[in-house]
PDB file of C-alpha atoms and ligand atoms in Angstrom:
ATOM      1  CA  UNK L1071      96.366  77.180  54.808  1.00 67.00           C
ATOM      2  CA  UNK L1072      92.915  75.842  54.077  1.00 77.00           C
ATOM      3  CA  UNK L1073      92.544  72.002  55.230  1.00 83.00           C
ATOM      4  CA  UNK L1074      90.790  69.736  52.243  1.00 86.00           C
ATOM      5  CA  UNK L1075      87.314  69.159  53.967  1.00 86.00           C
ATOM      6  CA  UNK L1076      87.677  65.698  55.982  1.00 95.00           C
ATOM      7  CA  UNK L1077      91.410  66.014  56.747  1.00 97.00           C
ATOM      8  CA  UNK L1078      93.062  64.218  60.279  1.00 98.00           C
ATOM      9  CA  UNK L1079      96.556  66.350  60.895  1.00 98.00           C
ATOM     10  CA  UNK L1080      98.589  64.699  63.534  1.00 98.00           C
ATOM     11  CA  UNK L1081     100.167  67.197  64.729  1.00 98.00           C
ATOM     12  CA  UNK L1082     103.462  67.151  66.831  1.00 98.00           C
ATOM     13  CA  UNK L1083     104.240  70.168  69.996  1.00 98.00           C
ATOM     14  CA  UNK L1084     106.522  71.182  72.557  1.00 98.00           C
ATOM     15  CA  UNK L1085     107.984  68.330  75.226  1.00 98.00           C
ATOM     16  CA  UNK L1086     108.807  71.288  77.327  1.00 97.00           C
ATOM     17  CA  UNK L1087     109.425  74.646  75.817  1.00 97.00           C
ATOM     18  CA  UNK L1088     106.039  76.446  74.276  1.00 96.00           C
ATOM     19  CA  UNK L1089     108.592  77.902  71.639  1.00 96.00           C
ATOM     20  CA  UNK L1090     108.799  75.037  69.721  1.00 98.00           C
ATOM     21  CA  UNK L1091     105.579  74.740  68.260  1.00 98.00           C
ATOM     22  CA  UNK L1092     105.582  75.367  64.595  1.00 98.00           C
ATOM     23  CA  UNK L1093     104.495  77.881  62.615  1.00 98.00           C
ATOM     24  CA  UNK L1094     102.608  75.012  60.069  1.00 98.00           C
ATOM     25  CA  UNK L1095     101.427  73.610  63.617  1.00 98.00           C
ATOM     26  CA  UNK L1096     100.180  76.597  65.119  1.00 98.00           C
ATOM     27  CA  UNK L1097      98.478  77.722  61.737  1.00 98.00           C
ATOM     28  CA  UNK L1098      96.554  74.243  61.542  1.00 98.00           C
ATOM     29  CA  UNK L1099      95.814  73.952  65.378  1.00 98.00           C
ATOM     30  CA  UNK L1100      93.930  77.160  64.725  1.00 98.00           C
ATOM     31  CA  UNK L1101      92.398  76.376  61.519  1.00 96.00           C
ATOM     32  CA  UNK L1102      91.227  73.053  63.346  1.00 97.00           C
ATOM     33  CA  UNK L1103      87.107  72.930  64.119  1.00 97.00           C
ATOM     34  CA  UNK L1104      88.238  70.263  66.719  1.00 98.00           C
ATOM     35  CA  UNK L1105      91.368  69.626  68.736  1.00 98.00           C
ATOM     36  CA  UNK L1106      91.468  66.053  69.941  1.00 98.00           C
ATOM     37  CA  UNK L1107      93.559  66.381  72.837  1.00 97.00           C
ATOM     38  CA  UNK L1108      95.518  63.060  75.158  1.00 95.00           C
ATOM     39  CA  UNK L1109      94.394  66.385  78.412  1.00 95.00           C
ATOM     40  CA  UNK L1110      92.264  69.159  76.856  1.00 96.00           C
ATOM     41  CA  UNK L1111      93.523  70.964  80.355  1.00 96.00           C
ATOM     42  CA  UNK L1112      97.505  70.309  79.856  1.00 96.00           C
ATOM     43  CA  UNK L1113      96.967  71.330  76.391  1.00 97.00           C
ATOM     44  CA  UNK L1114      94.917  74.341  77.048  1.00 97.00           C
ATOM     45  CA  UNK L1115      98.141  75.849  78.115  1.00 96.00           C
ATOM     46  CA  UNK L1116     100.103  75.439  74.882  1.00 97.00           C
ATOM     47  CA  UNK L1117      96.803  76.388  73.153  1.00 97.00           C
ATOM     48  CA  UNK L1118      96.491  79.441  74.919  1.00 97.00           C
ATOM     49  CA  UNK L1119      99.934  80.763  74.950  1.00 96.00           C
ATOM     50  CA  UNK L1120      99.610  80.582  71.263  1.00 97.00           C
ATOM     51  CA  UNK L1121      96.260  82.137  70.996  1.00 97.00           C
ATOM     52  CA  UNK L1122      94.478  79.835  69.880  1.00 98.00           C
ATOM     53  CA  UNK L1123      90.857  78.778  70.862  1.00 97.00           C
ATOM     54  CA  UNK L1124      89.769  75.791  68.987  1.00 98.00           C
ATOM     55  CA  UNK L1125      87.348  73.498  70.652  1.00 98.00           C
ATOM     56  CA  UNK L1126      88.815  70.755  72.095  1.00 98.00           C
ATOM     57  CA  UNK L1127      87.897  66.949  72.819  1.00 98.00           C
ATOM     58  CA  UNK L1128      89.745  64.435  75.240  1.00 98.00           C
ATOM     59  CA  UNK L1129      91.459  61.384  73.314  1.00 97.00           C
ATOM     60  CA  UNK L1130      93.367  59.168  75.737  1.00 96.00           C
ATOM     61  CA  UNK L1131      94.214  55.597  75.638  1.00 94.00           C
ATOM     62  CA  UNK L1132      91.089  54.579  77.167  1.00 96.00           C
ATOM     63  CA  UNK L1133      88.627  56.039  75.030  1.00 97.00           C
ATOM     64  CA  UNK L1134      90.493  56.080  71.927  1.00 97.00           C
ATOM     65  CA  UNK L1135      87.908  53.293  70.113  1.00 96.00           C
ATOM     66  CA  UNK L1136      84.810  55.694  70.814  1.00 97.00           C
ATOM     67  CA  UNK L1137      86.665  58.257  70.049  1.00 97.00           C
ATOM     68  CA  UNK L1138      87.537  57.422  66.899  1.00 98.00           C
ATOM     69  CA  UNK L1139      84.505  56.285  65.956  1.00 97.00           C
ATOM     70  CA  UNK L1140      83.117  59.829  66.962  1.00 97.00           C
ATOM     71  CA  UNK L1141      85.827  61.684  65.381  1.00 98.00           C
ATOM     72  CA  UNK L1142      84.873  59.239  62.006  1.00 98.00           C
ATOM     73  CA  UNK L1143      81.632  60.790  61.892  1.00 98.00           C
ATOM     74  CA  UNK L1144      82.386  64.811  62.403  1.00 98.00           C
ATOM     75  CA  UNK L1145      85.114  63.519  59.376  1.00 98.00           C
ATOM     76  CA  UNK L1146      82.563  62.886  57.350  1.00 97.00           C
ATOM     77  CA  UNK L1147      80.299  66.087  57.922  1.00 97.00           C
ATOM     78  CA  UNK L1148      83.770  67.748  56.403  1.00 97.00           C
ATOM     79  CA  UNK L1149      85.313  68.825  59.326  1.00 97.00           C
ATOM     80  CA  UNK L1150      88.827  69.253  59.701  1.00 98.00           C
ATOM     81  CA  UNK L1151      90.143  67.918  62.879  1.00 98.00           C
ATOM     82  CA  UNK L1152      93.813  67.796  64.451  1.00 98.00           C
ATOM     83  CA  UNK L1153      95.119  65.474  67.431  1.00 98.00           C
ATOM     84  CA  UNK L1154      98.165  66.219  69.530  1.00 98.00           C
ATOM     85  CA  UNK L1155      99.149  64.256  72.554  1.00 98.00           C
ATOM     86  CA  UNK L1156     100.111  65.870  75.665  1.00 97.00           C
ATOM     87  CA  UNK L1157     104.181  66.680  74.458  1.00 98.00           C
ATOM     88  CA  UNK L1158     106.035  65.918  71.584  1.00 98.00           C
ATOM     89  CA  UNK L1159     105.219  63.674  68.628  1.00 98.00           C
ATOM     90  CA  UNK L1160     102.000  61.682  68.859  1.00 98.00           C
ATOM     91  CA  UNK L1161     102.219  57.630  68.710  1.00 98.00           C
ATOM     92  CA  UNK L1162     105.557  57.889  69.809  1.00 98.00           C
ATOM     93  CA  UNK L1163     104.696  55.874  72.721  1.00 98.00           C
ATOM     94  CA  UNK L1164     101.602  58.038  73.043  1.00 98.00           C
ATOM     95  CA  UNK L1165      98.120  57.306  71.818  1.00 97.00           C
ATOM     96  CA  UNK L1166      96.660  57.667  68.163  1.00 98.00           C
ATOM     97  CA  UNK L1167      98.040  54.393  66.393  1.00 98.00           C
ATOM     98  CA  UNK L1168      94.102  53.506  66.541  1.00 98.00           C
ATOM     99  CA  UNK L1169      93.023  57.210  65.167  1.00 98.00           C
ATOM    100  CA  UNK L1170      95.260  57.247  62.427  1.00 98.00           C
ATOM    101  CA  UNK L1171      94.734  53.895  61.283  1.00 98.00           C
ATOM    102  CA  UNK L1172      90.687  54.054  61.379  1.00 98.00           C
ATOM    103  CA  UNK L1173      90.506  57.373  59.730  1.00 98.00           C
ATOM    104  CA  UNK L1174      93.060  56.669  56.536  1.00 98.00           C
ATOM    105  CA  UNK L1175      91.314  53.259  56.523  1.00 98.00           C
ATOM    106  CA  UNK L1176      88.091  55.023  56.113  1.00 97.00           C
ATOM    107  CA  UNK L1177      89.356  56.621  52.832  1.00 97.00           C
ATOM    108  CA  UNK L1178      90.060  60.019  55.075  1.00 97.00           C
ATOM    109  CA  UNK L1179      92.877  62.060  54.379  1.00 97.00           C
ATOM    110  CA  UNK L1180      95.937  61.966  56.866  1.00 98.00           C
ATOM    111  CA  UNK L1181      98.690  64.916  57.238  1.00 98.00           C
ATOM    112  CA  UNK L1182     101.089  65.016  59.198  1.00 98.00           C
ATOM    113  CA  UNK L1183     102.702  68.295  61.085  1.00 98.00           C
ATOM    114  CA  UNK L1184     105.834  67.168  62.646  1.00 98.00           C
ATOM    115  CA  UNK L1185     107.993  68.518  65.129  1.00 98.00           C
ATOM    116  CA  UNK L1186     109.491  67.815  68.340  1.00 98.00           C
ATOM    117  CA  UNK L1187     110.094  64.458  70.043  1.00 98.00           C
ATOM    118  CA  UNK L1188     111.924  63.444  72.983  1.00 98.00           C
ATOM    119  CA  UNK L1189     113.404  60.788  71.057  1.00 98.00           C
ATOM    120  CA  UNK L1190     115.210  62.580  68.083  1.00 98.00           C
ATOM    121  CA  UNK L1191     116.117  65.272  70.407  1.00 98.00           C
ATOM    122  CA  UNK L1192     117.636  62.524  72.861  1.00 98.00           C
ATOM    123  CA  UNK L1193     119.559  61.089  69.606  1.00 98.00           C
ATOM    124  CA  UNK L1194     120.857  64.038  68.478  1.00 98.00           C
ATOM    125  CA  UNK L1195     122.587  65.282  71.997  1.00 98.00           C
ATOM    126  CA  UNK L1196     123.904  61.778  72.417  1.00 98.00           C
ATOM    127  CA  UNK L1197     126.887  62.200  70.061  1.00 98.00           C
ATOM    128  CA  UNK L1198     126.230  58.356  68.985  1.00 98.00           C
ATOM    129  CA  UNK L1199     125.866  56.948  65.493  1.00 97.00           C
ATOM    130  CA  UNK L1200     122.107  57.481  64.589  1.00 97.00           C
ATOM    131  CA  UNK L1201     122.199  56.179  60.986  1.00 96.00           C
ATOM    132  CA  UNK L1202     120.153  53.250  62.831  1.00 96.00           C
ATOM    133  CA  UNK L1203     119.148  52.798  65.951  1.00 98.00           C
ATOM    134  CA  UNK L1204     116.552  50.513  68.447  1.00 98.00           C
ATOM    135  CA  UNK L1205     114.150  52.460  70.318  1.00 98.00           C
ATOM    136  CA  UNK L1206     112.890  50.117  72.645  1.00 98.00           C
ATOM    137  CA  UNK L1207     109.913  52.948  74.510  1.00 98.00           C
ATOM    138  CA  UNK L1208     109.500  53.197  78.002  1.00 98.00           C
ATOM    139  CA  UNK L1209     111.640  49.989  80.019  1.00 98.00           C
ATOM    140  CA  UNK L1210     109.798  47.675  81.957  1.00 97.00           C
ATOM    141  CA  UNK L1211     109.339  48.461  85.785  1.00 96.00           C
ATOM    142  CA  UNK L1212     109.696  44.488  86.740  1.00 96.00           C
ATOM    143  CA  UNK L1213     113.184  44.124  87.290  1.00 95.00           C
ATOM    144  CA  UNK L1214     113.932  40.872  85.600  1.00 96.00           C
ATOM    145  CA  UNK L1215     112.083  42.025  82.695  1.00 97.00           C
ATOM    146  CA  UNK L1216     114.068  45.453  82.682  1.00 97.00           C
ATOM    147  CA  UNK L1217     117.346  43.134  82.633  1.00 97.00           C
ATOM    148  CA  UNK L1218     115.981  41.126  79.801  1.00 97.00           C
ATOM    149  CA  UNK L1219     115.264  44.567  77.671  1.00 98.00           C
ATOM    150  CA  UNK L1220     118.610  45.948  78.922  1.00 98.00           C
ATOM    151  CA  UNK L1221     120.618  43.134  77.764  1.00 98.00           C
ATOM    152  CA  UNK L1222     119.150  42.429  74.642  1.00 98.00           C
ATOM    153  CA  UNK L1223     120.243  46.075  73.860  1.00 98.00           C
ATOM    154  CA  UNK L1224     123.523  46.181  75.279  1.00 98.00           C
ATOM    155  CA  UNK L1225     124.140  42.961  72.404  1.00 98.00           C
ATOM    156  CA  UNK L1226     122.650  45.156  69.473  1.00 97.00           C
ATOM    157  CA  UNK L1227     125.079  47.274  67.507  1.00 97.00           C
ATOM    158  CA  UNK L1228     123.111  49.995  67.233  1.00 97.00           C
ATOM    159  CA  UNK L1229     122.581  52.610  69.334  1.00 98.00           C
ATOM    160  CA  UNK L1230     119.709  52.051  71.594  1.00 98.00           C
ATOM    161  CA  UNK L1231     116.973  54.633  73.415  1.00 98.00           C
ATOM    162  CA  UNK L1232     114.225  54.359  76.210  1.00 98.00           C
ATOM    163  CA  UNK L1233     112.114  55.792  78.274  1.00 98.00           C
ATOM    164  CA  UNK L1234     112.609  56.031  81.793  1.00 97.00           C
ATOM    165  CA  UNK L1235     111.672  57.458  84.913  1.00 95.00           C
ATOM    166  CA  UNK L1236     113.421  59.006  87.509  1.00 95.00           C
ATOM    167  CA  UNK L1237     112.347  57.111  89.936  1.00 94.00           C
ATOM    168  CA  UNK L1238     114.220  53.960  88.161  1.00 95.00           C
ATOM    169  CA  UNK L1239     117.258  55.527  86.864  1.00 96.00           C
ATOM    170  CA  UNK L1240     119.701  54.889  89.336  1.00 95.00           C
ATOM    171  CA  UNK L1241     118.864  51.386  89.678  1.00 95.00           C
ATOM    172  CA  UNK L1242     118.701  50.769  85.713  1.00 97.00           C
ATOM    173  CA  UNK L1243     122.542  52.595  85.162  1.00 97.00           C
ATOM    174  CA  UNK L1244     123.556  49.876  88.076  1.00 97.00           C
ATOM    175  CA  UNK L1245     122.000  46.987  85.641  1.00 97.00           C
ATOM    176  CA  UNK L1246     123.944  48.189  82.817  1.00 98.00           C
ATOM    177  CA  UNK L1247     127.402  48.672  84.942  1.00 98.00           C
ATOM    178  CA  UNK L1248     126.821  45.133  85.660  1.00 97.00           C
ATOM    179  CA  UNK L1249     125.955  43.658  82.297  1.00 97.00           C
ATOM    180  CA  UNK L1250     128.661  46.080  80.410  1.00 97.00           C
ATOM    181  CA  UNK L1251     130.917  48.010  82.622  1.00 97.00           C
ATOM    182  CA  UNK L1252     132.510  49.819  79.935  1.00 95.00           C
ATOM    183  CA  UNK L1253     129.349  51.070  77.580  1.00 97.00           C
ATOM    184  CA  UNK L1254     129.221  54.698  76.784  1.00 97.00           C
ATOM    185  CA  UNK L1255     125.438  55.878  77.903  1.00 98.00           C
ATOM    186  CA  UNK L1256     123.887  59.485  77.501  1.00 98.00           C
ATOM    187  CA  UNK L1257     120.997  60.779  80.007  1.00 98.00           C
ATOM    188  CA  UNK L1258     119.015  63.196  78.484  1.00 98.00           C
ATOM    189  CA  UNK L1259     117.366  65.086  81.073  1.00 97.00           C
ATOM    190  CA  UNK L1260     114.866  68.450  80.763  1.00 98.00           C
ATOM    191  CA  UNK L1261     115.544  68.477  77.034  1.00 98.00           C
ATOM    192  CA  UNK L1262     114.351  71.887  75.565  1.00 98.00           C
ATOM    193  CA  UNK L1263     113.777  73.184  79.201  1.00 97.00           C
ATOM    194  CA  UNK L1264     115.703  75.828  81.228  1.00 96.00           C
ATOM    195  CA  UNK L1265     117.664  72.966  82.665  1.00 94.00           C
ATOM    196  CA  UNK L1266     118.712  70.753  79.688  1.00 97.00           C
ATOM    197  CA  UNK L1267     121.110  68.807  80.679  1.00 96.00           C
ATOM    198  CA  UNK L1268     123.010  65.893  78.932  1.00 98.00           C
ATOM    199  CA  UNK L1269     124.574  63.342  81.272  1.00 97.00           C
ATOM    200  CA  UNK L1270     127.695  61.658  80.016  1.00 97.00           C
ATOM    201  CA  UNK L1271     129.465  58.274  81.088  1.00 97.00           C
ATOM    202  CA  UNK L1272     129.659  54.554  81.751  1.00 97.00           C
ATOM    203  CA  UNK L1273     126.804  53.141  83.871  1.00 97.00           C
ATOM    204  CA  UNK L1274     128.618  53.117  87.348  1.00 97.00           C
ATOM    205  CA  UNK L1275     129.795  56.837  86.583  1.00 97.00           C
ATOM    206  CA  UNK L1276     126.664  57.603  85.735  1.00 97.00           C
ATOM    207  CA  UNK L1277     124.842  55.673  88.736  1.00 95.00           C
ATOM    208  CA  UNK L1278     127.549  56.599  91.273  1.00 94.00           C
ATOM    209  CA  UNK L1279     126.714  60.411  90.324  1.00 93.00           C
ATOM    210  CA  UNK L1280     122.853  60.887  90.331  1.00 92.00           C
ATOM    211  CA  UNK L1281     122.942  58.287  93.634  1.00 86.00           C
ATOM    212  CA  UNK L1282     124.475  61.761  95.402  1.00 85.00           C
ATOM    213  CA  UNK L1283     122.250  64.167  93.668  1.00 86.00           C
ATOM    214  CA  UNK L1284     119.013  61.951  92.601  1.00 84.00           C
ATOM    215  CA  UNK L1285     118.105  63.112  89.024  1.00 88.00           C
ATOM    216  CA  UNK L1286     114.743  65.041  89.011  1.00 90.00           C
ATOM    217  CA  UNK L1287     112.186  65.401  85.867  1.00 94.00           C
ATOM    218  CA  UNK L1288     111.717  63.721  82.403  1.00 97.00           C
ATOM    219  CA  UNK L1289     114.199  61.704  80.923  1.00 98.00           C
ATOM    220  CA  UNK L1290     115.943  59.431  78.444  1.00 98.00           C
ATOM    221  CA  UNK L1291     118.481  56.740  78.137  1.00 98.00           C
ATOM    222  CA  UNK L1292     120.546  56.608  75.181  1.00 98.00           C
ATOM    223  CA  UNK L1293     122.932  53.273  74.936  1.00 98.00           C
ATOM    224  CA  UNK L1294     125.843  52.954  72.429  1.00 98.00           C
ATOM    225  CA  UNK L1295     126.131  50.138  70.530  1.00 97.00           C
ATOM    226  CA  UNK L1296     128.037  46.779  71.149  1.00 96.00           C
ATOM    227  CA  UNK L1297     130.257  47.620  68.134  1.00 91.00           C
ATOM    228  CA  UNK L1298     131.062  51.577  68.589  1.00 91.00           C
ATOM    229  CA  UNK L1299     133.049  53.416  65.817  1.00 93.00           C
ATOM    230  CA  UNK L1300     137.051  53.942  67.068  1.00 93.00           C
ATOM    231  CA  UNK L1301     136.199  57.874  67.810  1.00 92.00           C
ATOM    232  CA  UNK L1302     133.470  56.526  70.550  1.00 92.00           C
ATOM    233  CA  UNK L1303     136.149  53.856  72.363  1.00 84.00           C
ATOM    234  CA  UNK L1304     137.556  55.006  75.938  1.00 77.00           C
TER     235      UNK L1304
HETATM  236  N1  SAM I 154     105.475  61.217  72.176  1.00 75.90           N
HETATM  237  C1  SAM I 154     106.445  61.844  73.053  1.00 75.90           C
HETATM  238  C2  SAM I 154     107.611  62.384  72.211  1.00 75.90           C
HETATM  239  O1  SAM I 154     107.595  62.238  70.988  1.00 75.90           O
HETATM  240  O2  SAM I 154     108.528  62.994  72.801  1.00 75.90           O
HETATM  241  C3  SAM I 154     106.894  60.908  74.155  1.00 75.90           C
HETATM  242  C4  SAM I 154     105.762  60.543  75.071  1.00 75.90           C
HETATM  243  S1  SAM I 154     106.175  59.503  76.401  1.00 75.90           S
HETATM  244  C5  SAM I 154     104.560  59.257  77.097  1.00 75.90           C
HETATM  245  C6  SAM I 154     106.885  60.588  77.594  1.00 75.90           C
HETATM  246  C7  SAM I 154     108.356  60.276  77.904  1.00 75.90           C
HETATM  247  O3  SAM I 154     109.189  60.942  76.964  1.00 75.90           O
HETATM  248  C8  SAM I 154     108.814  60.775  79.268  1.00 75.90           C
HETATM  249  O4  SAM I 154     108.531  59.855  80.300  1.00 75.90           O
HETATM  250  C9  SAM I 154     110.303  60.917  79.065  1.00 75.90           C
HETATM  251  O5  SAM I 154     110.965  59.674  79.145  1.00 75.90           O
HETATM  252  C10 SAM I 154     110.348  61.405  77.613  1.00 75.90           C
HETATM  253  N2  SAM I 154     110.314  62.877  77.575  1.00 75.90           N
HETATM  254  C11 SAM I 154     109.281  63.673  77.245  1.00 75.90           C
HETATM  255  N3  SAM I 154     109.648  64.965  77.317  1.00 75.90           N
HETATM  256  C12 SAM I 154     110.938  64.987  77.709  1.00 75.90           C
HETATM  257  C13 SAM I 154     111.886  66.024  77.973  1.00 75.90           C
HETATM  258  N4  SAM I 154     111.566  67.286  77.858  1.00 75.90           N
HETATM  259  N5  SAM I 154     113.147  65.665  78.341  1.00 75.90           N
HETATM  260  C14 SAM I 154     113.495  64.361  78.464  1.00 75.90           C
HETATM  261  N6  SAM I 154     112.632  63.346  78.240  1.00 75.90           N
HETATM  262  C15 SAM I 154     111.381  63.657  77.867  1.00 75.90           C
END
């Protein structure tokens, strides 16, 4: 589909399996005359398996400002341009906040293709109520400020979700056995890749599993709420 002349599409792709990249993305990726990119290398390989060989421009969080200022102007020679990040839905803890907000300030107009994220697809394997939930991004790596995050979750009555790394895991699921032995937590691990798994159990199950087998690769951490429905109670 032709883009009106001027158009931003923020555009979401795969967070691990090429497959999932629209049809609506992969038209207007190719219909692009620019590709702002978070790594024009990481996302030459999506790009490519699709056949597509738009240009493409860097756009990371530390050149966003010029960037955008840059991308302004090729916006108003009429050019169509599209911006992924390097998985999943862009701004969602990703860059682009900045983009989006200077070009539809600018009187530019915005689409948006969207797609996969790590954090609806974490949601929906969890099994817990979604009707609301706190997504609280990626935890803090300082310890005390990791309990703080943790604990101010562990008291909402939503369902919660972060970001975390693998590195941390095992030592975050101990903080949670310790502030609420009997919450229900999901690790979503690998999700859309060969070895998607979904990791079920209280923190000290949980912990007292991956401190055997370390957990490897990308990850999230799904909490259930403080008040769970009667289906979710042990
Ligand atoms: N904007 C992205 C999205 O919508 O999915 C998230 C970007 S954030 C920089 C990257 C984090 O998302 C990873 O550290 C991990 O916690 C999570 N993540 C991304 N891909 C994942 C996957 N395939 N499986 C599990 N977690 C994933």
């Amino acid at each position: 589909m032709a883009h009106t002349p001027g158009t931003l599409s923020v555009v979401s792709t795969p967070i691990g399996n090429l497959a999932d990249l629209s049809q609506r993305a992969a038209e207007c990726l190719r219909d692009a005359d620019l590709v702002a990119c978070e790594d024009t290398r990481h996302s030459g390989v999506l790009l490519r398996a699709h056949g597509i060989d738009t240009p493409r421009l860097s756009l990371h969080q530390h050149n966003e400002a010029g960037r955008t200022a840059q991308l302004l102007e090729d916006l108003r020679a009429g050019k169509h341009i599209a911006y992924i990040s390097d998985a999943g839905t862009p701004l969602v803890s990703d860059p682009g906040a900045r983009l989006v907000h200077g070009v539809a300030s600018a009187g530019y107009r915005v689409e948006v293709i969207p797609g996969p994220s790590a954090l609806t697809a974490a949601l929906a394997g969890s099994g817990f109520p979604a009707d609301r939930f706190y997504f609280g991004g990626f935890l803090p790596t300082k310890k005390a400020a990791r309990s703080r995050e943790l604990e101010g979750a562990l008291g909402r009555d939503e369902t919660s979700v972060f970001f975390e790394s693998p590195h941390r895991i095992v030592a975050t699921l101990a903080m949670v056995a310790d502030l609420a032995p009997e919450r229900q937590l999901v690790v979503a691990r690998e999700l859309t890749k060969k070895f998607e798994q979904f990791h079920r159990g209280t923190g000290g199950e949980l912990a007292a599993a991956f401190a055997e087998r370390p957990p490897k690769g990308e990850m999230v951490l799904v909490l259930s709420g403080a008040s769970p429905p009667a289906w979710l109670r042990r």
